[in-house]
């Protein structure tokens, strides 16, 4: 079914989201406070740029909000959407804003759902779909179906949790990675090599539960008993992260973070990631055991 989709905010994420939905054959309209950003994103998505929120959401069945991560800004934007459109599902791409706080400012909070894409949005398959306090299951199901039909791998959470799933898993790993470097056990280069040469390739094919199954649950019982008590329990950003960020070493976007980066680094990374994911699709196609396996979004939490 062709949906009429408004994408609000055409920055890093909105432009990619517009492309995903445009390529899937939907009618995409794009609004951004910067007309040039809206025009570029609309062109790359085969959609149309709009010069107001009202024009973008008029008659839309789905609204995708990808504006900056500021609660008051998003609340004001959603109020504008609600004033101009009474029907559409409103999906926010927020990474960290509390869904309840966002919903609390709405006239009809049952319209709100989170569709959390990953950068680059048109390359990384995962989209986390998260209900707000008043979101009906039918809305979650509709977003999951829309995203799966557009070629994404949606995973629907049963309820909101800080950081959803992916950022919680990343944060747990990054906490320990920085702890190991701060203790002097290894350098950032060495920790990254452990991931890219070992853990990462396995994780491209099997998640933590399948990796535990493959290794043996008896083994993993001993490993977790032995290591859990020794892991970092830090409850704030470690100094090596905080101090770099405070001094303007922001990573690829400033040219220097833990490592030095040139301006093309994000583009090259996106291209290599796309090639890797394509190789995985080819590999999956050759494994008869994977045939008929349900989509990532179909599991029900236990
Ligand atoms: N960058 C990421 O890796 C990432 C990943 C997942 C989710 N997100 C989330 O996606 C959202 C957008 O992030 P981004 O990285 O694309 O930011 P960005 O700064 O690249 O883009 C935001 C865009 O919104 C526009 N904008 C500002 N005010 C607006 C308004 N009132 N109405 C419409 N457009 C407006 C800006 O001009 C800009 O083009 C945030 O909620 C962020 O948390 C980001």
Coordinates of C-alpha atoms in Angstrom, one line a residue, residues 41-252:
X41 CA 16.6 15.3 0.7
X42 CA 13.4 15.3 -1.4
X43 CA 15.4 15.0 -4.6
X44 CA 17.4 12.0 -3.4
X45 CA 14.2 10.4 -2.2
X46 CA 12.2 11.1 -5.4
X47 CA 9.8 13.1 -3.3
X48 CA 8.8 16.7 -3.0
X49 CA 10.1 19.5 -0.8
X50 CA 7.6 21.6 1.2
X51 CA 7.9 25.0 2.6
X52 CA 5.8 24.5 5.8
X53 CA 5.0 21.7 8.2
X54 CA 1.4 22.2 7.3
X55 CA 2.0 21.6 3.6
X56 CA 4.1 18.5 4.3
X57 CA 1.6 16.8 6.6
X58 CA -1.6 17.8 4.8
X59 CA -3.2 14.5 3.9
X60 CA -0.3 12.4 5.2
X61 CA -1.0 8.9 6.6
X62 CA 2.4 8.7 8.3
X63 CA 4.6 11.5 9.7
X64 CA 8.3 10.8 10.4
X65 CA 9.9 13.4 12.8
X66 CA 13.7 13.6 12.5
X67 CA 14.2 17.1 13.9
X68 CA 17.0 17.9 16.4
X69 CA 17.1 16.0 19.7
X70 CA 15.5 18.7 21.9
X71 CA 12.3 18.0 23.8
X72 CA 10.8 21.5 23.5
X73 CA 11.6 21.7 19.8
X74 CA 10.0 18.3 19.1
X75 CA 7.0 19.1 21.3
X76 CA 6.4 22.3 19.4
X77 CA 6.8 20.5 16.1
X78 CA 4.4 17.7 17.1
X79 CA 1.8 20.4 18.2
X80 CA 2.0 21.9 14.7
X81 CA 1.6 18.5 13.1
X82 CA -1.5 17.7 15.3
X83 CA -3.0 21.1 14.4
X84 CA -2.7 20.4 10.7
X85 CA -3.4 16.6 10.5
X86 CA -5.8 14.6 12.7
X87 CA -5.2 11.2 11.3
X88 CA -1.6 10.3 10.6
X89 CA 0.6 8.1 12.8
X90 CA 3.4 10.3 14.1
X91 CA 6.7 8.4 14.3
X92 CA 9.6 10.1 16.1
X93 CA 13.2 9.1 15.4
X94 CA 14.4 10.3 18.8
X95 CA 17.3 8.4 20.3
X96 CA 17.1 9.4 23.9
X97 CA 14.1 11.6 24.7
X98 CA 11.6 9.9 27.0
X99 CA 8.6 8.8 24.9
X100 CA 6.3 9.6 27.8
X101 CA 7.6 13.2 28.0
X102 CA 7.1 13.6 24.3
X103 CA 3.6 12.1 24.4
X104 CA 2.6 14.2 27.4
X105 CA 2.6 17.4 25.3
X106 CA 0.3 15.9 22.7
X107 CA -3.4 16.4 22.2
X108 CA -3.7 12.7 21.2
X109 CA -0.7 10.7 22.5
X110 CA -2.0 7.5 21.1
X111 CA -0.8 8.7 17.7
X112 CA 2.9 8.7 18.8
X113 CA 5.3 5.8 18.2
X114 CA 9.1 5.7 18.0
X115 CA 10.8 4.5 14.9
X116 CA 14.5 4.6 15.8
X117 CA 16.7 4.3 12.7
X118 CA 20.5 3.9 12.7
X119 CA 22.9 6.1 10.8
X120 CA 23.3 5.7 7.8
X121 CA 19.5 5.2 7.8
X122 CA 19.3 3.9 4.2
X123 CA 22.1 1.3 4.9
X124 CA 21.7 -0.1 8.4
X125 CA 18.7 -2.5 8.3
X126 CA 17.7 -2.2 12.0
X127 CA 14.8 0.1 13.1
X128 CA 13.7 -0.1 16.7
X129 CA 9.9 0.5 17.0
X130 CA 8.9 1.6 20.5
X131 CA 5.4 2.3 21.8
X132 CA 4.6 5.3 24.0
X133 CA 2.4 5.0 27.0
X134 CA -0.8 5.2 24.9
X135 CA 0.3 3.6 21.6
X136 CA -2.1 0.9 20.5
X137 CA -0.4 -2.4 19.3
X138 CA -2.0 -1.9 15.9
X139 CA 0.1 1.2 15.4
X140 CA 3.3 -0.7 16.4
X141 CA 2.3 -3.4 14.0
X142 CA 1.6 -1.0 11.2
X143 CA 5.0 0.6 11.6
X144 CA 6.7 -2.8 11.7
X145 CA 4.9 -3.8 8.5
X146 CA 5.7 -0.6 6.7
X147 CA 9.4 -0.8 7.6
X148 CA 9.7 -4.5 6.7
X149 CA 8.1 -3.9 3.3
X150 CA 10.6 -1.1 2.8
X151 CA 13.4 -3.6 3.3
X152 CA 14.3 -2.7 6.9
X153 CA 14.7 -5.1 9.8
X154 CA 12.3 -3.6 12.4
X155 CA 12.4 -4.9 16.0
X156 CA 9.4 -3.9 18.2
X157 CA 10.0 -3.4 21.9
X158 CA 7.3 -4.3 24.3
X159 CA 7.8 -1.0 26.2
X160 CA 10.1 2.0 26.3
X161 CA 13.4 1.6 28.1
X162 CA 16.2 4.2 28.2
X163 CA 18.4 3.8 25.2
X164 CA 16.1 1.1 23.7
X165 CA 18.0 -2.1 23.0
X166 CA 20.8 -1.2 20.6
X167 CA 22.2 1.8 22.5
X168 CA 22.0 -0.1 25.8
X169 CA 24.1 -2.9 24.3
X170 CA 26.6 -0.4 22.8
X171 CA 26.8 1.5 26.1
X172 CA 27.5 -1.6 28.0
X173 CA 30.4 -2.5 25.7
X174 CA 31.8 1.0 25.4
X175 CA 31.8 1.4 29.2
X176 CA 34.0 -1.7 29.5
X177 CA 36.2 -0.7 26.4
X178 CA 37.0 2.6 28.1
X179 CA 37.6 1.0 31.5
X180 CA 40.2 -1.3 29.9
X181 CA 42.0 1.6 28.3
X182 CA 41.9 3.7 31.5
X183 CA 43.3 0.8 33.5
X184 CA 46.1 0.5 31.0
X185 CA 45.3 -3.0 29.9
X186 CA 45.1 -2.1 26.2
X187 CA 45.2 0.9 23.8
X188 CA 42.0 2.1 21.9
X189 CA 43.6 0.5 18.8
X190 CA 43.9 -2.9 20.5
X191 CA 40.4 -2.8 21.9
X192 CA 39.0 -1.9 18.4
X193 CA 41.1 -4.7 16.9
X194 CA 39.5 -7.2 19.3
X195 CA 36.1 -6.1 18.0
X196 CA 36.8 -5.9 14.3
X197 CA 38.9 -9.0 14.1
X198 CA 36.9 -11.2 16.4
X199 CA 33.6 -10.1 18.0
X200 CA 32.3 -8.0 15.2
X201 CA 32.4 -10.5 12.3
X202 CA 30.6 -13.1 14.5
X203 CA 28.0 -10.5 15.5
X204 CA 27.3 -9.8 11.8
X205 CA 25.9 -13.3 11.6
X206 CA 24.8 -14.2 15.1
X207 CA 23.6 -12.1 18.1
X208 CA 24.7 -12.7 21.7
X209 CA 22.1 -15.4 22.4
X210 CA 23.0 -17.4 19.4
X211 CA 26.8 -16.9 20.1
X212 CA 26.1 -18.2 23.7
X213 CA 24.3 -21.2 22.2
X214 CA 27.2 -21.9 19.8
X215 CA 29.8 -21.7 22.6
X216 CA 27.8 -23.7 25.1
X217 CA 25.6 -22.4 27.9
X218 CA 27.7 -24.3 30.6
X219 CA 30.7 -22.4 29.3
X220 CA 28.9 -19.1 29.4
X221 CA 27.6 -19.7 32.9
X222 CA 31.2 -20.1 34.1
X223 CA 32.4 -17.1 32.0
X224 CA 29.6 -14.8 33.3
X225 CA 30.1 -15.9 37.0
X226 CA 33.9 -15.2 36.7
X227 CA 33.8 -11.9 34.8
X228 CA 30.7 -10.1 35.9
X229 CA 32.0 -9.1 39.3
X230 CA 35.1 -7.6 37.7
X231 CA 33.4 -5.4 35.1
X232 CA 33.2 -1.7 35.2
X233 CA 30.2 -0.4 37.1
X234 CA 30.8 3.3 36.1
X235 CA 27.6 5.3 36.2
X236 CA 28.8 8.4 34.3
X237 CA 30.9 9.2 31.2
X238 CA 34.5 8.3 31.8
X239 CA 37.2 11.0 31.9
X240 CA 38.8 9.9 28.6
X241 CA 35.5 10.6 26.8
X242 CA 34.3 13.6 28.7
X243 CA 37.6 15.5 28.5
X244 CA 38.0 14.9 24.7
X245 CA 34.5 16.1 24.0
X246 CA 35.0 19.2 26.3
X247 CA 38.2 20.1 24.4
X248 CA 36.5 20.0 21.0
X249 CA 37.8 16.6 20.0
X250 CA 34.4 15.3 18.8
X251 CA 35.5 12.5 16.5
X252 CA 35.0 12.4 12.7

